[in-house]
Amino acid sequence: MKVLVIGGGAREHALCRSLSLDPDVTALHCAPGNAGIAEVAELHTVDAVDGAAVADLAQRLAVELVIVGPEAPLVAGVADAVRERGIPVFGPSAQAAELEGSKAFAKDVMAAAGVPTARSYLCTTPAEIDAALDAFGAPYVVKDDGLAAGKGVVVTEDVEAARAHALACGRVVIEEFLDGPEVSLFAVTDGETVVPLQPAQDFKRAHDADQGPNTGGMGAYSPLPWADPKLVDEVQRTVLQPTVDELRRRGTPFSGLLYAGLAITSRGVRVIEFNARFGDPETQVVLARLRTPLSALLRAAATGTLAALPPLRWSDDAAVTVVVAAHNYPGTPRTGDPIGGLTEVAEKDAPGAYVLHAGTKKDAATGEVVSAGGRVLSVTATGTDLTAARERAYRALGRITLDGSHHRTDIAARAAGES
């Protein structure tokens, strides 16, 4: 089939890489893409949040499946515009995508579905903010109600920092702190059937030992050797299926990728947040382990035929991804710096390790690949276990040069028994 992927980050590069290796994919397009995606897909210029423009492009290319990667186009209704043209699309409607677009909406759905989550207050005034902060105490968890590119959440012991973030948000959700390790679990759904993928863990803080500010994610790994083997079944039963059933009951069925961010607390599994799309950087490690052809899985979700799909097949290998971030990320990152070592990684480390581009572009004057965003690259590797995957990932990363860049050195170290 002919496939069009919308987006231009490392998540979309991971999707395009898997699709490029899929024997059922006869033509692969991406819009707008990036310098790395250009090596496996034909790139097109499009405003990713303009539903009519995306639908026009899909029609012109005569594609048989559109995959919407980022959250902003989904919340803007891009999937709706494509569906209206009769083209199968992997991604929820704008109404269903409010599960990520509004923290308050997600809390309401969870309450109706009986999904376990943190107690919370929706606040719109300074008085409500102060009352909620006082009610929960430190550590304070403050979430912008709307989309914030993965950086709308502040977790802090400092009440003044929490109050300042809350006041800057307008509508804000303040909730109790959830103890315990965090897990990311993706599920593909057609609005009725729910097919969970393998769990992963990501690293939100900018620096080693979970220090520094929150980011969009600095690395991830899968599988989780410390997790209960029954975790996925439990989350499907208590979180994923009830949420999908509740959205269908409301007349806004959720078809696409449902992402559950979970805390494994002393009182059981609790949902931290939902996303309406593949997460970055967890996608990089989950797809590295998926052996079922990706196009068949996503098309089944887009066409309401997931129940007929055979069980997913997975590699026994572990996968680790490490993000290379630009100078000053997650503040105002510096862009335009040349990236070196990409050819060396491709020649010396593939296929066990490879680079997925996030914020990159080709310099028009020099032809060099240069940085064009905060998170610039994801170096992803597989191995027989997490130790082997870590070694491959960091060996490949050592070949990369990017002035002023930074990365974490402890991705998956504790899970691998190294710290």
Short mmCIF file of C-alpha atoms in Angstrom, two decimals:
data_model
loop_
_atom_site.label_atom_id
_atom_site.label_comp_id
_atom_site.label_asym_id
_atom_site.label_seq_id
_atom_site.Cartn_x
_atom_site.Cartn_y
_atom_site.Cartn_z
CA MET A 1 0.00 0.00 0.00
CA LYS A 2 0.94 3.67 -0.37
CA VAL A 3 1.38 5.40 2.99
CA LEU A 4 1.65 9.07 4.05
CA VAL A 5 3.09 9.97 7.48
CA ILE A 6 2.39 13.45 8.88
CA GLY A 7 5.08 14.99 11.11
CA GLY A 8 8.79 15.59 11.22
CA GLY A 9 10.31 14.32 14.47
CA ALA A 10 12.12 11.21 15.68
CA ARG A 11 8.75 9.55 16.30
CA GLU A 12 7.89 9.98 12.63
CA HIS A 13 11.38 8.83 11.59
CA ALA A 14 10.85 5.66 13.67
CA LEU A 15 7.46 5.12 12.03
CA CYS A 16 8.92 5.71 8.56
CA ARG A 17 11.87 3.42 9.23
CA SER A 18 9.56 0.57 10.24
CA LEU A 19 7.29 1.21 7.25
CA SER A 20 10.28 1.31 4.89
CA LEU A 21 11.19 -2.21 6.04
CA ASP A 22 7.58 -3.42 5.60
CA PRO A 23 7.18 -5.51 2.41
CA ASP A 24 3.54 -4.41 2.08
CA VAL A 25 4.48 -0.72 1.71
CA THR A 26 5.02 0.08 -1.96
CA ALA A 27 5.40 3.86 -1.63
CA LEU A 28 6.23 5.91 1.46
CA HIS A 29 5.64 9.64 1.78
CA CYS A 30 6.17 12.02 4.71
CA ALA A 31 5.19 15.65 5.26
CA PRO A 32 7.06 17.70 6.22
CA GLY A 33 9.67 15.14 7.39
CA ASN A 34 13.31 15.92 8.19
CA ALA A 35 16.80 15.25 6.89
CA GLY A 36 16.84 11.66 8.14
CA ILE A 37 13.34 10.75 6.98
CA ALA A 38 14.35 11.93 3.50
CA GLU A 39 16.55 8.83 3.23
CA VAL A 40 13.58 6.43 3.52
CA ALA A 41 10.56 8.44 2.29
CA GLU A 42 9.63 11.05 -0.29
CA LEU A 43 9.16 14.39 1.48
CA HIS A 44 6.41 16.92 0.83
CA THR A 45 5.74 20.41 2.13
CA VAL A 46 2.49 20.82 4.04
CA ASP A 47 1.05 22.73 6.98
CA ALA A 48 0.58 19.75 9.31
CA VAL A 49 -2.32 21.36 11.21
CA ASP A 50 -4.26 22.31 8.04
CA GLY A 51 -6.68 19.42 7.59
CA ALA A 52 -7.75 20.40 4.08
CA ALA A 53 -4.13 20.71 2.92
CA VAL A 54 -3.21 17.30 4.38
CA ALA A 55 -6.30 15.70 2.81
CA ASP A 56 -5.50 17.32 -0.55
CA LEU A 57 -1.96 15.93 -0.40
CA ALA A 58 -3.21 12.45 0.51
CA GLN A 59 -5.64 12.51 -2.41
CA ARG A 60 -3.03 13.78 -4.85
CA LEU A 61 -0.62 11.02 -3.83
CA ALA A 62 -3.44 8.41 -3.94
CA VAL A 63 -2.32 6.95 -0.62
CA GLU A 64 -4.23 4.15 1.08
CA LEU A 65 -3.27 5.05 4.65
CA VAL A 66 -2.46 8.34 6.40
CA ILE A 67 -0.68 8.22 9.77
CA VAL A 68 -0.86 11.41 11.83
CA GLY A 69 2.13 11.55 14.18
CA PRO A 70 2.01 14.68 16.40
CA GLU A 71 -0.70 15.78 18.81
CA ALA A 72 -1.34 19.30 17.43
CA PRO A 73 -2.73 18.10 14.05
CA LEU A 74 -4.93 15.55 15.82
CA VAL A 75 -6.42 18.13 18.18
CA ALA A 76 -6.87 20.44 15.16
CA GLY A 77 -8.99 17.81 13.41
CA VAL A 78 -6.63 16.72 10.64
CA ALA A 79 -7.72 13.08 10.95
CA ASP A 80 -11.36 14.16 10.54
CA ALA A 81 -10.55 16.04 7.32
CA VAL A 82 -8.77 13.01 5.85
CA ARG A 83 -11.58 10.62 6.89
CA GLU A 84 -14.14 12.84 5.21
CA ARG A 85 -12.35 12.20 1.89
CA GLY A 86 -12.79 8.45 2.38
CA ILE A 87 -9.10 7.79 3.04
CA PRO A 88 -8.20 5.44 5.93
CA VAL A 89 -6.37 7.40 8.63
CA PHE A 90 -4.58 6.28 11.78
CA GLY A 91 -5.37 8.91 14.40
CA PRO A 92 -8.36 9.93 16.51
CA SER A 93 -10.94 12.59 15.72
CA ALA A 94 -10.54 16.06 17.19
CA GLN A 95 -13.22 15.26 19.77
CA ALA A 96 -11.53 12.04 20.87
CA ALA A 97 -8.08 13.69 20.82
CA GLU A 98 -9.28 15.97 23.61
CA LEU A 99 -8.18 13.08 25.79
CA GLU A 100 -4.74 14.66 25.32
CA GLY A 101 -5.84 18.17 24.38
CA SER A 102 -7.49 18.79 27.76
CA LYS A 103 -6.32 17.32 31.07
CA ALA A 104 -9.73 18.21 32.55
CA PHE A 105 -11.56 16.27 29.81
CA ALA A 106 -9.29 13.26 30.42
CA LYS A 107 -10.05 13.36 34.15
CA ASP A 108 -13.78 13.47 33.39
CA VAL A 109 -13.54 10.44 31.09
CA MET A 110 -11.48 8.53 33.66
CA ALA A 111 -14.00 9.29 36.40
CA ALA A 112 -16.89 8.07 34.24
CA ALA A 113 -14.98 4.92 33.21
CA GLY A 114 -13.76 4.10 36.72
CA VAL A 115 -10.12 4.38 35.68
CA PRO A 116 -7.68 4.77 38.62
CA THR A 117 -5.88 8.11 38.57
CA ALA A 118 -4.61 10.86 40.87
CA ARG A 119 -7.10 13.04 42.77
CA SER A 120 -7.14 16.49 41.21
CA TYR A 121 -8.68 19.95 41.04
CA LEU A 122 -9.34 22.04 37.92
CA CYS A 123 -8.43 25.62 38.79
CA THR A 124 -9.10 28.88 36.95
CA THR A 125 -8.54 31.53 39.66
CA PRO A 126 -5.65 32.37 42.02
CA ALA A 127 -7.84 31.47 45.01
CA GLU A 128 -8.62 28.02 43.56
CA ILE A 129 -4.92 27.48 42.81
CA ASP A 130 -3.90 28.33 46.37
CA ALA A 131 -6.58 26.09 47.84
CA ALA A 132 -5.54 23.13 45.68
CA LEU A 133 -1.84 23.56 46.46
CA ASP A 134 -2.64 23.73 50.16
CA ALA A 135 -4.89 20.66 49.95
CA PHE A 136 -2.26 18.39 48.40
CA GLY A 137 1.00 19.77 49.78
CA ALA A 138 4.48 19.01 48.44
CA PRO A 139 5.60 17.65 46.07
CA TYR A 140 3.31 19.82 43.93
CA VAL A 141 2.07 18.55 40.55
CA VAL A 142 0.81 21.32 38.26
CA LYS A 143 -0.40 20.60 34.71
CA ASP A 144 -1.38 23.04 31.98
CA ASP A 145 -4.87 21.96 30.88
CA GLY A 146 -3.98 22.28 27.18
CA LEU A 147 -1.24 21.06 24.85
CA ALA A 148 2.27 22.13 25.88
CA ALA A 149 4.57 19.92 23.76
CA GLY A 150 5.44 17.69 26.72
CA LYS A 151 6.62 20.61 28.85
CA GLY A 152 3.40 21.77 30.51
CA VAL A 153 3.92 19.82 33.72
CA VAL A 154 5.85 21.05 36.76
CA VAL A 155 6.64 18.75 39.68
CA THR A 156 8.34 20.66 42.48
CA GLU A 157 8.81 20.95 46.24
CA ASP A 158 8.75 24.77 45.86
CA VAL A 159 5.25 26.12 46.39
CA GLU A 160 6.12 29.48 44.79
CA ALA A 161 7.40 27.76 41.63
CA ALA A 162 4.24 25.66 41.53
CA ARG A 163 2.04 28.74 42.00
CA ALA A 164 3.91 30.68 39.30
CA HIS A 165 3.46 27.88 36.75
CA ALA A 166 -0.21 27.54 37.65
CA LEU A 167 -0.86 31.26 37.25
CA ALA A 168 0.84 31.23 33.84
CA CYS A 169 -1.38 28.43 32.54
CA GLY A 170 -4.87 29.92 32.71
CA ARG A 171 -6.83 26.67 33.17
CA VAL A 172 -4.70 24.33 35.23
CA VAL A 173 -5.05 20.88 36.79
CA ILE A 174 -3.41 20.46 40.21
CA GLU A 175 -3.22 16.91 41.47
CA GLU A 176 -1.78 14.66 44.14
CA PHE A 177 1.75 13.36 43.64
CA LEU A 178 1.95 9.70 42.61
CA ASP A 179 4.85 7.72 44.03
CA GLY A 180 6.55 4.80 42.30
CA PRO A 181 8.16 4.13 38.91
CA GLU A 182 6.53 5.33 35.70
CA VAL A 183 5.62 3.19 32.69
CA SER A 184 4.49 4.14 29.19
CA LEU A 185 2.05 1.75 27.55
CA PHE A 186 0.80 2.24 23.99
CA ALA A 187 -2.33 0.58 22.64
CA VAL A 188 -3.61 0.48 19.08
CA THR A 189 -7.42 0.63 18.91
CA ASP A 190 -10.14 0.89 16.27
CA GLY A 191 -12.64 2.23 18.80
CA GLU A 192 -13.70 -1.20 20.04
CA THR A 193 -10.83 -3.69 20.03
CA VAL A 194 -7.72 -2.67 22.01
CA VAL A 195 -4.31 -4.16 21.18
CA PRO A 196 -1.62 -3.16 23.71
CA LEU A 197 2.01 -2.90 22.62
CA GLN A 198 5.05 -3.68 24.80
CA PRO A 199 5.65 -1.30 27.75
CA ALA A 200 8.55 1.13 27.86
CA GLN A 201 10.01 3.62 30.31
CA ASP A 202 11.15 7.11 29.36
CA PHE A 203 13.30 9.71 31.13
CA LYS A 204 11.75 13.17 31.39
CA ARG A 205 14.40 15.14 33.27
CA ALA A 206 17.18 16.82 31.28
CA HIS A 207 20.16 15.50 33.24
CA ASP A 208 21.51 12.32 34.83
CA ALA A 209 19.94 10.99 38.05
CA ASP A 210 16.64 12.67 37.10
CA GLN A 211 18.00 16.16 37.72
CA GLY A 212 17.17 19.36 35.86
CA PRO A 213 13.97 20.57 34.19
CA ASN A 214 11.28 18.45 32.57
CA THR A 215 11.73 17.82 28.85
CA GLY A 216 9.86 16.08 26.06
CA GLY A 217 11.95 12.99 26.89
CA MET A 218 15.70 12.28 26.92
CA GLY A 219 15.69 8.53 26.31
CA ALA A 220 13.77 5.29 26.77
CA TYR A 221 14.09 1.52 26.97
CA SER A 222 12.04 -1.64 26.54
CA PRO A 223 11.31 -4.25 27.90
CA LEU A 224 11.01 -3.54 31.62
CA PRO A 225 12.69 -6.42 33.49
CA TRP A 226 11.41 -5.16 36.84
CA ALA A 227 7.73 -4.93 35.85
CA ASP A 228 5.06 -7.45 36.85
CA PRO A 229 4.49 -9.85 33.90
CA LYS A 230 0.74 -9.31 34.37
CA LEU A 231 1.03 -5.50 34.10
CA VAL A 232 -0.11 -5.20 30.48
CA ASP A 233 -3.15 -7.41 31.04
CA GLU A 234 -4.08 -5.44 34.15
CA VAL A 235 -3.78 -2.08 32.40
CA GLN A 236 -5.80 -3.33 29.44
CA ARG A 237 -8.58 -4.46 31.80
CA THR A 238 -8.64 -1.48 34.18
CA VAL A 239 -7.49 1.44 32.01
CA LEU A 240 -7.36 0.98 28.24
CA GLN A 241 -10.55 -0.94 27.47
CA PRO A 242 -12.74 1.06 29.91
CA THR A 243 -11.47 4.34 28.42
CA VAL A 244 -12.12 3.23 24.83
CA ASP A 245 -15.56 1.92 25.84
CA GLU A 246 -16.46 5.21 27.59
CA LEU A 247 -15.46 7.33 24.58
CA ARG A 248 -17.54 5.12 22.29
CA ARG A 249 -20.47 5.40 24.72
CA ARG A 250 -20.20 9.20 24.47
CA GLY A 251 -20.45 9.05 20.68
CA THR A 252 -16.80 10.04 20.18
CA PRO A 253 -15.06 6.72 19.47
CA PHE A 254 -11.27 6.77 19.79
CA SER A 255 -9.48 5.19 16.82
CA GLY A 256 -5.69 5.38 16.71
CA LEU A 257 -2.97 5.23 19.33
CA LEU A 258 -3.97 5.53 22.97
CA TYR A 259 -0.96 6.21 25.17
CA ALA A 260 -1.27 5.66 28.91
CA GLY A 261 1.37 7.23 31.14
CA LEU A 262 1.24 5.17 34.32
CA ALA A 263 2.61 5.29 37.86
CA ILE A 264 3.10 1.97 39.63
CA THR A 265 2.27 3.27 43.11
CA SER A 266 2.16 1.63 46.52
CA ARG A 267 -1.64 1.57 46.08
CA GLY A 268 -1.60 0.05 42.58
CA VAL A 269 -1.49 1.32 39.00
CA ARG A 270 -2.60 4.93 38.47
CA VAL A 271 -2.91 6.90 35.23
CA ILE A 272 -0.74 10.01 35.14
CA GLU A 273 -1.93 11.15 31.71
CA PHE A 274 -3.27 10.03 28.36
CA ASN A 275 -1.86 10.96 24.99
CA ALA A 276 -3.62 10.52 21.67
CA ARG A 277 -0.56 9.50 19.64
CA PHE A 278 2.72 7.60 19.76
CA GLY A 279 5.04 9.03 22.42
CA ASP A 280 8.56 10.23 21.71
CA PRO A 281 11.09 8.72 22.61
CA GLU A 282 9.25 5.53 23.62
CA THR A 283 8.13 4.88 20.02
CA GLN A 284 11.75 4.46 19.02
CA VAL A 285 12.29 1.47 21.34
CA VAL A 286 8.84 -0.11 21.01
CA LEU A 287 8.97 -0.18 17.19
CA ALA A 288 12.55 -1.47 17.32
CA ARG A 289 11.14 -4.63 18.95
CA LEU A 290 7.92 -5.03 16.92
CA ARG A 291 8.09 -7.83 14.35
CA THR A 292 4.51 -7.68 13.05
CA PRO A 293 4.44 -5.48 9.90
CA LEU A 294 3.45 -2.00 11.03
CA SER A 295 1.28 -1.07 8.04
CA ALA A 296 -1.10 -4.00 8.58
CA LEU A 297 -1.53 -3.14 12.28
CA LEU A 298 -2.22 0.57 11.72
CA ARG A 299 -4.47 -0.01 8.71
CA ALA A 300 -6.53 -2.52 10.73
CA ALA A 301 -7.09 0.18 13.35
CA ALA A 302 -7.99 2.73 10.67
CA THR A 303 -10.51 0.39 9.02
CA GLY A 304 -12.14 -1.15 12.10
CA THR A 305 -10.72 -4.65 11.57
CA LEU A 306 -8.33 -5.05 14.52
CA ALA A 307 -10.27 -8.00 15.95
CA ALA A 308 -9.29 -10.07 12.89
CA LEU A 309 -5.56 -9.34 13.22
CA PRO A 310 -3.35 -12.21 14.49
CA PRO A 311 -1.52 -11.66 17.82
CA LEU A 312 1.43 -9.29 17.56
CA ARG A 313 4.92 -10.74 17.23
CA TRP A 314 7.82 -9.27 19.22
CA SER A 315 11.59 -9.63 19.26
CA ASP A 316 13.12 -10.97 22.47
CA ASP A 317 15.85 -8.32 22.13
CA ALA A 318 15.99 -5.23 24.31
CA ALA A 319 16.05 -1.71 22.86
CA VAL A 320 17.51 1.55 24.20
CA THR A 321 17.30 5.04 22.73
CA VAL A 322 19.29 8.08 23.86
CA VAL A 323 18.33 11.63 22.83
CA VAL A 324 20.97 14.11 21.74
CA ALA A 325 19.69 17.59 22.62
CA ALA A 326 20.79 20.99 21.38
CA HIS A 327 22.64 23.57 23.46
CA ASN A 328 20.32 25.09 26.09
CA TYR A 329 17.47 22.59 25.59
CA PRO A 330 14.79 22.60 27.05
CA GLY A 331 15.14 26.38 27.21
CA THR A 332 15.66 28.23 23.94
CA PRO A 333 17.78 25.76 21.97
CA ARG A 334 20.49 26.86 19.59
CA THR A 335 19.94 25.70 16.00
CA GLY A 336 21.95 25.62 12.79
CA ASP A 337 24.95 23.68 14.15
CA PRO A 338 26.45 21.05 11.80
CA ILE A 339 26.00 17.41 12.85
CA GLY A 340 28.93 15.07 12.28
CA GLY A 341 29.36 11.31 12.50
CA LEU A 342 26.09 10.22 10.87
CA THR A 343 27.76 8.37 8.02
CA GLU A 344 30.18 6.72 10.44
CA VAL A 345 27.30 5.36 12.55
CA ALA A 346 25.56 4.02 9.43
CA GLU A 347 28.76 2.30 8.28
CA LYS A 348 30.05 0.94 11.61
CA ASP A 349 27.03 0.38 13.87
CA ALA A 350 24.06 -0.57 11.69
CA PRO A 351 21.84 -2.51 11.89
CA GLY A 352 22.31 -2.98 15.64
CA ALA A 353 22.37 0.77 16.22
CA TYR A 354 21.06 3.62 14.11
CA VAL A 355 20.20 7.32 14.25
CA LEU A 356 16.63 8.64 14.11
CA HIS A 357 16.43 12.33 13.27
CA ALA A 358 14.22 14.72 15.26
CA GLY A 359 15.17 18.39 14.88
CA THR A 360 17.34 18.31 11.74
CA LYS A 361 17.39 19.78 8.25
CA LYS A 362 19.69 20.00 5.26
CA ASP A 363 21.53 23.32 5.00
CA ALA A 364 20.54 24.70 1.60
CA ALA A 365 23.92 26.30 0.98
CA THR A 366 26.31 23.59 2.20
CA GLY A 367 24.21 20.41 1.97
CA GLU A 368 25.22 19.59 5.55
CA VAL A 369 22.77 18.16 8.06
CA VAL A 370 22.31 20.79 10.79
CA SER A 371 20.32 21.05 14.01
CA ALA A 372 16.83 22.53 13.70
CA GLY A 373 15.20 21.92 17.08
CA GLY A 374 15.67 21.15 20.75
CA ARG A 375 15.81 17.38 20.59
CA VAL A 376 18.04 16.81 17.57
CA LEU A 377 18.63 13.06 17.30
CA SER A 378 17.66 9.74 18.90
CA VAL A 379 20.37 7.09 18.85
CA THR A 380 18.56 3.74 19.04
CA ALA A 381 20.10 0.30 19.52
CA THR A 382 18.99 -3.27 20.12
CA GLY A 383 20.81 -6.10 21.90
CA THR A 384 20.28 -9.43 23.60
CA ASP A 385 19.64 -7.57 26.86
CA LEU A 386 19.56 -3.99 28.13
CA THR A 387 23.29 -3.99 28.89
CA ALA A 388 24.14 -4.95 25.31
CA ALA A 389 21.65 -2.45 23.87
CA ARG A 390 23.03 0.32 26.10
CA GLU A 391 26.60 -0.40 25.04
CA ARG A 392 25.66 -0.27 21.35
CA ALA A 393 23.64 2.92 21.74
CA TYR A 394 26.35 4.82 23.61
CA ARG A 395 29.11 3.53 21.32
CA ALA A 396 27.20 4.86 18.31
CA LEU A 397 26.39 8.11 20.12
CA GLY A 398 30.12 8.60 20.73
CA ARG A 399 30.61 9.02 16.99
CA ILE A 400 28.15 11.92 16.81
CA THR A 401 29.44 15.49 16.97
CA LEU A 402 27.18 18.49 17.63
CA ASP A 403 28.63 21.59 19.23
CA GLY A 404 27.14 22.38 22.64
CA SER A 405 24.89 19.31 22.66
CA HIS A 406 24.08 17.27 25.75
CA HIS A 407 22.63 13.84 26.52
CA ARG A 408 21.99 11.65 29.54
CA THR A 409 24.52 8.91 30.30
CA ASP A 410 22.23 6.84 32.53
CA ILE A 411 19.41 5.74 30.21
CA ALA A 412 18.35 2.21 31.27
CA ALA A 413 21.38 1.91 33.57
CA ARG A 414 19.42 1.01 36.69
CA ALA A 415 17.18 -1.45 34.83
CA ALA A 416 20.30 -3.08 33.39
CA GLY A 417 21.70 -3.45 36.92
CA GLU A 418 24.50 -0.96 36.33
CA SER A 419 23.62 1.60 38.99
#
